[in-house]
Structure formats: structure tokens, C-alpha cells
Amino acid sequence: MNQAQLALLRSQLEQRRDELLGQSDMALACGRDLPVSEVETSPADKATVRLLNDLALEAAGHNVSQLRTIRHALAKFDDGSYGECEECGNPIGFSRLQARPEARLCITCQTRAEKR
């Protein structure tokens, strides 16, 4: 990959990292643990509130996982290993990295991993 391609991919990763951090900051600024508070209502309403809170917690966990993956990819820029497959060491194609800049594996290794 050339320097312009690397700069583009790094920019995409940094932008996504900033979006995820912004979402985390917004959640903390709300000052509440759960997005919907339980009030004395019918059992059906309570079930809906629990479901909404479970979905919000799951989304927050997903965001944390994404943030961890993006930070790992950005760290690979620093050590010069960005764009190399973590399994076989071959280059990850630019088109794959455009679609998933945080990709850790080349298409071949990713396919093999998904079949396991």
C-alpha cells in the first residue's frame, strides 16, 4: 500500500474511534446507568423496560468491543505491522481494508477461521 492509502485508512479508523468515544461520553453525560428507568406499571411495561435496558447494555458492550479492535488496529500503524495478516503474515488487500479498516486477517485466513 502507498502512503496515501495508509493515511486514508488511518483517518477512517480515527474517525470511527472518535465516534465511539463520543457515544460513550454522551452515555456518561446522561448520568444514568440504564436508558429507561423502571416505574410502577403493568407487568408488560416492566418487561418492555427490561428488554430496552438489556438492548442498551448489549449495544454498549458492542461499542466497547469495537473500540478495543480499532485501538488495536491504530497501534499497528505505530509498530509498522498495519495491513499484515496476523495469522499468515501476508498483506491484507487494500479493498478489504477499505471495507473493514480494522481487519486483522486476510481473506483466506478469515474464511478459514469462519469455517472452524
mmCIF file of N, CA and C in Angstrom:
data_model
loop_
_atom_site.group_PDB
_atom_site.id
_atom_site.type_symbol
_atom_site.label_atom_id
_atom_site.label_comp_id
_atom_site.label_asym_id
_atom_site.label_seq_id
_atom_site.Cartn_x
_atom_site.Cartn_y
_atom_site.Cartn_z
ATOM 1 N N MET A 1 0.844 -1.182 0.000
ATOM 2 C CA MET A 1 0.000 0.000 0.000
ATOM 3 C C MET A 1 0.887 1.243 0.000
ATOM 4 N N ASN A 2 0.390 2.268 -0.648
ATOM 5 C CA ASN A 2 1.154 3.513 -0.650
ATOM 6 C C ASN A 2 0.751 4.387 0.543
ATOM 7 N N GLN A 3 1.450 5.467 0.733
ATOM 8 C CA GLN A 3 1.235 6.339 1.898
ATOM 9 C C GLN A 3 -0.155 6.975 1.897
ATOM 10 N N ALA A 4 -0.665 7.329 0.721
ATOM 11 C CA ALA A 4 -1.997 7.933 0.644
ATOM 12 C C ALA A 4 -3.071 6.939 1.092
ATOM 13 N N GLN A 5 -2.928 5.685 0.693
ATOM 14 C CA GLN A 5 -3.888 4.666 1.101
ATOM 15 C C GLN A 5 -3.823 4.437 2.607
ATOM 16 N N LEU A 6 -2.613 4.377 3.137
ATOM 17 C CA LEU A 6 -2.454 4.205 4.585
ATOM 18 C C LEU A 6 -3.054 5.381 5.347
ATOM 19 N N ALA A 7 -2.835 6.593 4.852
ATOM 20 C CA ALA A 7 -3.376 7.785 5.511
ATOM 21 C C ALA A 7 -4.901 7.765 5.494
ATOM 22 N N LEU A 8 -5.481 7.331 4.378
ATOM 23 C CA LEU A 8 -6.934 7.236 4.281
ATOM 24 C C LEU A 8 -7.491 6.234 5.292
ATOM 25 N N LEU A 9 -6.868 5.070 5.376
ATOM 26 C CA LEU A 9 -7.334 4.033 6.303
ATOM 27 C C LEU A 9 -7.168 4.476 7.754
ATOM 28 N N ARG A 10 -6.051 5.112 8.055
ATOM 29 C CA ARG A 10 -5.835 5.599 9.420
ATOM 30 C C ARG A 10 -6.887 6.644 9.775
ATOM 31 N N SER A 11 -7.183 7.520 8.832
ATOM 32 C CA SER A 11 -8.199 8.543 9.052
ATOM 33 C C SER A 11 -9.563 7.917 9.328
ATOM 34 N N GLN A 12 -9.912 6.884 8.578
ATOM 35 C CA GLN A 12 -11.192 6.202 8.801
ATOM 36 C C GLN A 12 -11.244 5.581 10.195
ATOM 37 N N LEU A 13 -10.154 4.951 10.600
ATOM 38 C CA LEU A 13 -10.104 4.338 11.932
ATOM 39 C C LEU A 13 -10.208 5.398 13.022
ATOM 40 N N GLU A 14 -9.492 6.499 12.871
ATOM 41 C CA GLU A 14 -9.535 7.563 13.872
ATOM 42 C C GLU A 14 -10.921 8.186 13.963
ATOM 43 N N GLN A 15 -11.577 8.350 12.810
ATOM 44 C CA GLN A 15 -12.926 8.907 12.803
ATOM 45 C C GLN A 15 -13.898 7.973 13.531
ATOM 46 N N ARG A 16 -13.805 6.684 13.259
ATOM 47 C CA ARG A 16 -14.685 5.719 13.927
ATOM 48 C C ARG A 16 -14.402 5.669 15.425
ATOM 49 N N ARG A 17 -13.111 5.729 15.805
ATOM 50 C CA ARG A 17 -12.752 5.753 17.219
ATOM 51 C C ARG A 17 -13.377 6.967 17.898
ATOM 52 N N ASP A 18 -13.279 8.125 17.256
ATOM 53 C CA ASP A 18 -13.837 9.348 17.830
ATOM 54 C C ASP A 18 -15.356 9.269 17.960
ATOM 55 N N GLU A 19 -16.022 8.644 16.976
ATOM 56 C CA GLU A 19 -17.476 8.466 17.062
ATOM 57 C C GLU A 19 -17.850 7.591 18.258
ATOM 58 N N LEU A 20 -17.122 6.486 18.418
ATOM 59 C CA LEU A 20 -17.410 5.582 19.534
ATOM 60 C C LEU A 20 -17.138 6.251 20.871
ATOM 61 N N LEU A 21 -16.058 7.015 20.943
ATOM 62 C CA LEU A 21 -15.756 7.729 22.187
ATOM 63 C C LEU A 21 -16.823 8.781 22.472
ATOM 64 N N GLY A 22 -17.310 9.428 21.433
ATOM 65 C CA GLY A 22 -18.374 10.420 21.602
ATOM 66 C C GLY A 22 -19.649 9.788 22.131
ATOM 67 N N GLN A 23 -19.968 8.600 21.629
ATOM 68 C CA GLN A 23 -21.145 7.894 22.111
ATOM 69 C C GLN A 23 -20.980 7.513 23.578
ATOM 70 N N SER A 24 -19.782 7.097 23.953
ATOM 71 C CA SER A 24 -19.512 6.736 25.346
ATOM 72 C C SER A 24 -19.615 7.959 26.243
ATOM 73 N N ASP A 25 -19.059 9.081 25.780
ATOM 74 C CA ASP A 25 -19.120 10.315 26.562
ATOM 75 C C ASP A 25 -20.557 10.782 26.734
ATOM 76 N N MET A 26 -21.355 10.635 25.676
ATOM 77 C CA MET A 26 -22.746 11.051 25.745
ATOM 78 C C MET A 26 -23.504 10.191 26.745
ATOM 79 N N ALA A 27 -23.220 8.900 26.756
ATOM 80 C CA ALA A 27 -23.893 7.998 27.699
ATOM 81 C C ALA A 27 -23.520 8.354 29.135
ATOM 82 N N LEU A 28 -22.248 8.684 29.353
ATOM 83 C CA LEU A 28 -21.823 9.059 30.699
ATOM 84 C C LEU A 28 -22.409 10.398 31.121
ATOM 85 N N ALA A 29 -22.553 11.320 30.167
ATOM 86 C CA ALA A 29 -23.089 12.648 30.477
ATOM 87 C C ALA A 29 -24.545 12.577 30.905
ATOM 88 N N CYS A 30 -25.240 11.560 30.442
ATOM 89 C CA CYS A 30 -26.644 11.412 30.834
ATOM 90 C C CYS A 30 -26.768 11.123 32.324
ATOM 91 N N GLY A 31 -25.707 10.581 32.913
ATOM 92 C CA GLY A 31 -25.693 10.346 34.350
ATOM 93 C C GLY A 31 -26.580 9.213 34.813
ATOM 94 N N ARG A 32 -26.906 8.340 33.922
ATOM 95 C CA ARG A 32 -27.742 7.220 34.337
ATOM 96 C C ARG A 32 -27.164 5.937 33.794
ATOM 97 N N ASP A 33 -27.374 4.874 34.526
ATOM 98 C CA ASP A 33 -26.828 3.589 34.123
ATOM 99 C C ASP A 33 -27.658 2.951 33.019
ATOM 100 N N LEU A 34 -28.965 3.086 33.115
ATOM 101 C CA LEU A 34 -29.848 2.447 32.152
ATOM 102 C C LEU A 34 -30.675 3.517 31.441
ATOM 103 N N PRO A 35 -30.946 3.338 30.157
ATOM 104 C CA PRO A 35 -31.643 4.359 29.397
ATOM 105 C C PRO A 35 -33.108 4.531 29.783
ATOM 106 N N VAL A 36 -33.726 3.490 30.311
ATOM 107 C CA VAL A 36 -35.131 3.572 30.685
ATOM 108 C C VAL A 36 -35.250 3.161 32.146
ATOM 109 N N SER A 37 -35.851 4.020 32.952
ATOM 110 C CA SER A 37 -35.991 3.683 34.365
ATOM 111 C C SER A 37 -37.318 2.964 34.595
ATOM 112 N N GLU A 38 -37.269 2.050 35.547
ATOM 113 C CA GLU A 38 -38.478 1.288 35.847
ATOM 114 C C GLU A 38 -39.375 2.107 36.761
ATOM 115 N N VAL A 39 -40.620 2.103 36.434
ATOM 116 C CA VAL A 39 -41.624 2.781 37.255
ATOM 117 C C VAL A 39 -42.717 1.758 37.545
ATOM 118 N N GLU A 40 -43.559 2.087 38.486
ATOM 119 C CA GLU A 40 -44.660 1.188 38.831
ATOM 120 C C GLU A 40 -45.659 1.178 37.678
ATOM 121 N N THR A 41 -45.619 0.116 36.913
ATOM 122 C CA THR A 41 -46.526 -0.036 35.778
ATOM 123 C C THR A 41 -46.955 -1.490 35.677
ATOM 124 N N SER A 42 -47.578 -1.791 34.592
ATOM 125 C CA SER A 42 -48.055 -3.158 34.380
ATOM 126 C C SER A 42 -46.873 -4.099 34.128
ATOM 127 N N PRO A 43 -47.073 -5.390 34.321
ATOM 128 C CA PRO A 43 -46.008 -6.361 34.055
ATOM 129 C C PRO A 43 -45.496 -6.301 32.611
ATOM 130 N N ALA A 44 -46.376 -6.032 31.663
ATOM 131 C CA ALA A 44 -45.948 -5.934 30.257
ATOM 132 C C ALA A 44 -45.020 -4.736 30.070
ATOM 133 N N ASP A 45 -45.348 -3.616 30.701
ATOM 134 C CA ASP A 45 -44.490 -2.436 30.607
ATOM 135 C C ASP A 45 -43.131 -2.693 31.259
ATOM 136 N N LYS A 46 -43.139 -3.391 32.377
ATOM 137 C CA LYS A 46 -41.879 -3.717 33.047
ATOM 138 C C LYS A 46 -41.011 -4.606 32.162
ATOM 139 N N ALA A 47 -41.645 -5.550 31.479
ATOM 140 C CA ALA A 47 -40.902 -6.432 30.583
ATOM 141 C C ALA A 47 -40.291 -5.634 29.428
ATOM 142 N N THR A 48 -41.051 -4.675 28.921
ATOM 143 C CA THR A 48 -40.544 -3.827 27.839
ATOM 144 C C THR A 48 -39.363 -2.997 28.317
ATOM 145 N N VAL A 49 -39.466 -2.454 29.510
ATOM 146 C CA VAL A 49 -38.374 -1.647 30.074
ATOM 147 C C VAL A 49 -37.131 -2.511 30.233
ATOM 148 N N ARG A 50 -37.290 -3.710 30.758
ATOM 149 C CA ARG A 50 -36.137 -4.609 30.915
ATOM 150 C C ARG A 50 -35.507 -4.943 29.567
ATOM 151 N N LEU A 51 -36.355 -5.196 28.563
ATOM 152 C CA LEU A 51 -35.848 -5.502 27.234
ATOM 153 C C LEU A 51 -35.064 -4.316 26.665
ATOM 154 N N LEU A 52 -35.601 -3.119 26.778
ATOM 155 C CA LEU A 52 -34.907 -1.930 26.272
ATOM 156 C C LEU A 52 -33.575 -1.726 26.985
ATOM 157 N N ASN A 53 -33.562 -1.932 28.279
ATOM 158 C CA ASN A 53 -32.313 -1.784 29.031
ATOM 159 C C ASN A 53 -31.301 -2.858 28.648
ATOM 160 N N ASP A 54 -31.766 -4.084 28.446
ATOM 161 C CA ASP A 54 -30.864 -5.159 28.015
ATOM 162 C C ASP A 54 -30.258 -4.849 26.655
ATOM 163 N N LEU A 55 -31.072 -4.339 25.744
ATOM 164 C CA LEU A 55 -30.572 -3.979 24.413
ATOM 165 C C LEU A 55 -29.555 -2.844 24.493
ATOM 166 N N ALA A 56 -29.802 -1.868 25.358
ATOM 167 C CA ALA A 56 -28.868 -0.752 25.509
ATOM 168 C C ALA A 56 -27.535 -1.233 26.091
ATOM 169 N N LEU A 57 -27.601 -2.129 27.059
ATOM 170 C CA LEU A 57 -26.369 -2.670 27.636
ATOM 171 C C LEU A 57 -25.597 -3.503 26.623
ATOM 172 N N GLU A 58 -26.316 -4.254 25.806
ATOM 173 C CA GLU A 58 -25.658 -5.052 24.769
ATOM 174 C C GLU A 58 -24.978 -4.142 23.747
ATOM 175 N N ALA A 59 -25.645 -3.065 23.360
ATOM 176 C CA ALA A 59 -25.060 -2.119 22.404
ATOM 177 C C ALA A 59 -23.819 -1.456 22.992
ATOM 178 N N ALA A 60 -23.873 -1.120 24.270
ATOM 179 C CA ALA A 60 -22.706 -0.511 24.919
ATOM 180 C C ALA A 60 -21.532 -1.489 24.933
ATOM 181 N N GLY A 61 -21.801 -2.753 25.207
ATOM 182 C CA GLY A 61 -20.750 -3.766 25.185
ATOM 183 C C GLY A 61 -20.162 -3.938 23.791
ATOM 184 N N HIS A 62 -21.009 -3.873 22.793
ATOM 185 C CA HIS A 62 -20.546 -3.977 21.403
ATOM 186 C C HIS A 62 -19.648 -2.788 21.059
ATOM 187 N N ASN A 63 -20.033 -1.599 21.498
ATOM 188 C CA ASN A 63 -19.220 -0.403 21.240
ATOM 189 C C ASN A 63 -17.848 -0.521 21.896
ATOM 190 N N VAL A 64 -17.804 -1.047 23.106
ATOM 191 C CA VAL A 64 -16.521 -1.218 23.802
ATOM 192 C C VAL A 64 -15.641 -2.203 23.030
ATOM 193 N N SER A 65 -16.243 -3.274 22.542
ATOM 194 C CA SER A 65 -15.500 -4.257 21.769
ATOM 195 C C SER A 65 -14.963 -3.645 20.474
ATOM 196 N N GLN A 66 -15.792 -2.873 19.790
ATOM 197 C CA GLN A 66 -15.357 -2.204 18.559
ATOM 198 C C GLN A 66 -14.219 -1.240 18.844
ATOM 199 N N LEU A 67 -14.336 -0.496 19.919
ATOM 200 C CA LEU A 67 -13.304 0.477 20.283
ATOM 201 C C LEU A 67 -11.976 -0.228 20.551
ATOM 202 N N ARG A 68 -12.020 -1.351 21.226
ATOM 203 C CA ARG A 68 -10.814 -2.127 21.502
ATOM 204 C C ARG A 68 -10.158 -2.594 20.200
ATOM 205 N N THR A 69 -10.970 -3.066 19.262
ATOM 206 C CA THR A 69 -10.466 -3.538 17.973
ATOM 207 C C THR A 69 -9.847 -2.394 17.169
ATOM 208 N N ILE A 70 -10.481 -1.249 17.188
ATOM 209 C CA ILE A 70 -9.967 -0.091 16.450
ATOM 210 C C ILE A 70 -8.671 0.410 17.068
ATOM 211 N N ARG A 71 -8.598 0.432 18.376
ATOM 212 C CA ARG A 71 -7.353 0.851 19.032
ATOM 213 C C ARG A 71 -6.211 -0.109 18.700
ATOM 214 N N HIS A 72 -6.518 -1.391 18.595
ATOM 215 C CA HIS A 72 -5.510 -2.380 18.221
ATOM 216 C C HIS A 72 -5.003 -2.096 16.804
ATOM 217 N N ALA A 73 -5.921 -1.808 15.889
ATOM 218 C CA ALA A 73 -5.534 -1.513 14.507
ATOM 219 C C ALA A 73 -4.681 -0.243 14.448
ATOM 220 N N LEU A 74 -5.049 0.785 15.199
ATOM 221 C CA LEU A 74 -4.263 2.024 15.208
ATOM 222 C C LEU A 74 -2.869 1.796 15.795
ATOM 223 N N ALA A 75 -2.767 0.925 16.777
ATOM 224 C CA ALA A 75 -1.454 0.619 17.361
ATOM 225 C C ALA A 75 -0.560 -0.072 16.341
ATOM 226 N N LYS A 76 -1.159 -0.811 15.420
ATOM 227 C CA LYS A 76 -0.375 -1.494 14.399
ATOM 228 C C LYS A 76 0.262 -0.500 13.421
ATOM 229 N N PHE A 77 -0.322 0.685 13.279
ATOM 230 C CA PHE A 77 0.319 1.724 12.471
ATOM 231 C C PHE A 77 1.639 2.118 13.117
ATOM 232 N N ASP A 78 1.628 2.215 14.444
ATOM 233 C CA ASP A 78 2.827 2.647 15.168
ATOM 234 C C ASP A 78 3.968 1.641 15.069
ATOM 235 N N ASP A 79 3.635 0.349 15.083
ATOM 236 C CA ASP A 79 4.716 -0.638 15.005
ATOM 237 C C ASP A 79 4.994 -1.106 13.575
ATOM 238 N N GLY A 80 4.279 -0.526 12.612
ATOM 239 C CA GLY A 80 4.548 -0.820 11.208
ATOM 240 C C GLY A 80 3.943 -2.107 10.684
ATOM 241 N N SER A 81 3.081 -2.739 11.456
ATOM 242 C CA SER A 81 2.521 -4.016 11.020
ATOM 243 C C SER A 81 1.093 -3.892 10.484
ATOM 244 N N TYR A 82 0.599 -2.650 10.348
ATOM 245 C CA TYR A 82 -0.767 -2.486 9.834
ATOM 246 C C TYR A 82 -0.839 -3.017 8.406
ATOM 247 N N GLY A 83 -1.903 -3.751 8.120
ATOM 248 C CA GLY A 83 -2.106 -4.291 6.781
ATOM 249 C C GLY A 83 -1.525 -5.670 6.581
ATOM 250 N N GLU A 84 -0.920 -6.226 7.632
ATOM 251 C CA GLU A 84 -0.391 -7.590 7.558
ATOM 252 C C GLU A 84 -1.322 -8.528 8.303
ATOM 253 N N CYS A 85 -1.568 -9.677 7.712
ATOM 254 C CA CYS A 85 -2.417 -10.688 8.336
ATOM 255 C C CYS A 85 -1.748 -11.172 9.620
ATOM 256 N N GLU A 86 -2.488 -11.225 10.697
ATOM 257 C CA GLU A 86 -1.940 -11.666 11.975
ATOM 258 C C GLU A 86 -1.725 -13.174 12.028
ATOM 259 N N GLU A 87 -2.298 -13.884 11.092
ATOM 260 C CA GLU A 87 -2.133 -15.336 11.099
ATOM 261 C C GLU A 87 -1.013 -15.801 10.170
ATOM 262 N N CYS A 88 -1.039 -15.354 8.913
ATOM 263 C CA CYS A 88 -0.060 -15.848 7.943
ATOM 264 C C CYS A 88 1.036 -14.832 7.609
ATOM 265 N N GLY A 89 0.828 -13.576 7.952
ATOM 266 C CA GLY A 89 1.826 -12.549 7.694
ATOM 267 C C GLY A 89 1.768 -11.931 6.311
ATOM 268 N N ASN A 90 0.890 -12.435 5.461
ATOM 269 C CA ASN A 90 0.740 -11.869 4.120
ATOM 270 C C ASN A 90 -0.001 -10.533 4.183
ATOM 271 N N PRO A 91 0.165 -9.712 3.159
ATOM 272 C CA PRO A 91 -0.557 -8.429 3.141
ATOM 273 C C PRO A 91 -2.069 -8.649 3.023
ATOM 274 N N ILE A 92 -2.820 -7.802 3.728
ATOM 275 C CA ILE A 92 -4.275 -7.789 3.599
ATOM 276 C C ILE A 92 -4.577 -6.825 2.456
ATOM 277 N N GLY A 93 -5.407 -7.222 1.537
ATOM 278 C CA GLY A 93 -5.709 -6.396 0.366
ATOM 279 C C GLY A 93 -6.325 -5.057 0.735
ATOM 280 N N PHE A 94 -5.987 -4.041 -0.063
ATOM 281 C CA PHE A 94 -6.498 -2.689 0.192
ATOM 282 C C PHE A 94 -8.019 -2.658 0.128
ATOM 283 N N SER A 95 -8.619 -3.387 -0.801
ATOM 284 C CA SER A 95 -10.079 -3.372 -0.911
ATOM 285 C C SER A 95 -10.724 -3.939 0.360
ATOM 286 N N ARG A 96 -10.125 -4.946 0.955
ATOM 287 C CA ARG A 96 -10.640 -5.494 2.225
ATOM 288 C C ARG A 96 -10.498 -4.472 3.333
ATOM 289 N N LEU A 97 -9.354 -3.806 3.369
ATOM 290 C CA LEU A 97 -9.129 -2.810 4.417
ATOM 291 C C LEU A 97 -10.025 -1.582 4.236
ATOM 292 N N GLN A 98 -10.381 -1.266 3.001
ATOM 293 C CA GLN A 98 -11.324 -0.172 2.788
ATOM 294 C C GLN A 98 -12.684 -0.528 3.387
ATOM 295 N N ALA A 99 -13.087 -1.777 3.199
ATOM 296 C CA ALA A 99 -14.375 -2.228 3.720
ATOM 297 C C ALA A 99 -14.325 -2.393 5.236
ATOM 298 N N ARG A 100 -13.205 -2.905 5.752
ATOM 299 C CA ARG A 100 -13.039 -3.149 7.187
ATOM 300 C C ARG A 100 -11.629 -2.732 7.588
ATOM 301 N N PRO A 101 -11.423 -1.449 7.853
ATOM 302 C CA PRO A 101 -10.067 -0.980 8.167
ATOM 303 C C PRO A 101 -9.459 -1.635 9.402
ATOM 304 N N GLU A 102 -10.291 -2.229 10.246
ATOM 305 C CA GLU A 102 -9.790 -2.872 11.466
ATOM 306 C C GLU A 102 -9.485 -4.354 11.255
ATOM 307 N N ALA A 103 -9.588 -4.841 10.003
ATOM 308 C CA ALA A 103 -9.391 -6.265 9.714
ATOM 309 C C ALA A 103 -8.022 -6.733 10.198
ATOM 310 N N ARG A 104 -8.018 -7.895 10.847
ATOM 311 C CA ARG A 104 -6.778 -8.490 11.370
ATOM 312 C C ARG A 104 -6.261 -9.614 10.484
ATOM 313 N N LEU A 105 -7.158 -10.173 9.672
ATOM 314 C CA LEU A 105 -6.808 -11.336 8.865
ATOM 315 C C LEU A 105 -7.075 -11.070 7.388
ATOM 316 N N CYS A 106 -6.268 -11.700 6.541
ATOM 317 C CA CYS A 106 -6.515 -11.645 5.100
ATOM 318 C C CYS A 106 -7.768 -12.461 4.802
ATOM 319 N N ILE A 107 -8.266 -12.339 3.595
ATOM 320 C CA ILE A 107 -9.495 -13.052 3.215
ATOM 321 C C ILE A 107 -9.351 -14.563 3.395
ATOM 322 N N THR A 108 -8.225 -15.110 2.997
ATOM 323 C CA THR A 108 -8.012 -16.555 3.088
ATOM 324 C C THR A 108 -8.078 -17.020 4.544
ATOM 325 N N CYS A 109 -7.348 -16.341 5.418
ATOM 326 C CA CYS A 109 -7.327 -16.742 6.832
ATOM 327 C C CYS A 109 -8.672 -16.476 7.502
ATOM 328 N N GLN A 110 -9.348 -15.383 7.126
ATOM 329 C CA GLN A 110 -10.662 -15.084 7.684
ATOM 330 C C GLN A 110 -11.662 -16.150 7.294
ATOM 331 N N THR A 111 -11.629 -16.565 6.039
ATOM 332 C CA THR A 111 -12.521 -17.628 5.565
ATOM 333 C C THR A 111 -12.261 -18.914 6.323
ATOM 334 N N ARG A 112 -10.997 -19.244 6.493
ATOM 335 C CA ARG A 112 -10.625 -20.459 7.228
ATOM 336 C C ARG A 112 -11.111 -20.370 8.681
ATOM 337 N N ALA A 113 -10.962 -19.222 9.293
ATOM 338 C CA ALA A 113 -11.399 -19.044 10.686
ATOM 339 C C ALA A 113 -12.902 -19.171 10.829
ATOM 340 N N GLU A 114 -13.638 -18.651 9.851
ATOM 341 C CA GLU A 114 -15.094 -18.730 9.915
ATOM 342 C C GLU A 114 -15.613 -20.150 9.706
ATOM 343 N N LYS A 115 -14.848 -20.970 9.014
ATOM 344 C CA LYS A 115 -15.273 -22.356 8.783
ATOM 345 C C LYS A 115 -15.053 -23.223 10.003
ATOM 346 N N ARG A 116 -14.180 -22.803 10.919
ATOM 347 C CA ARG A 116 -13.900 -23.613 12.106
ATOM 348 C C ARG A 116 -15.055 -23.654 13.041
#
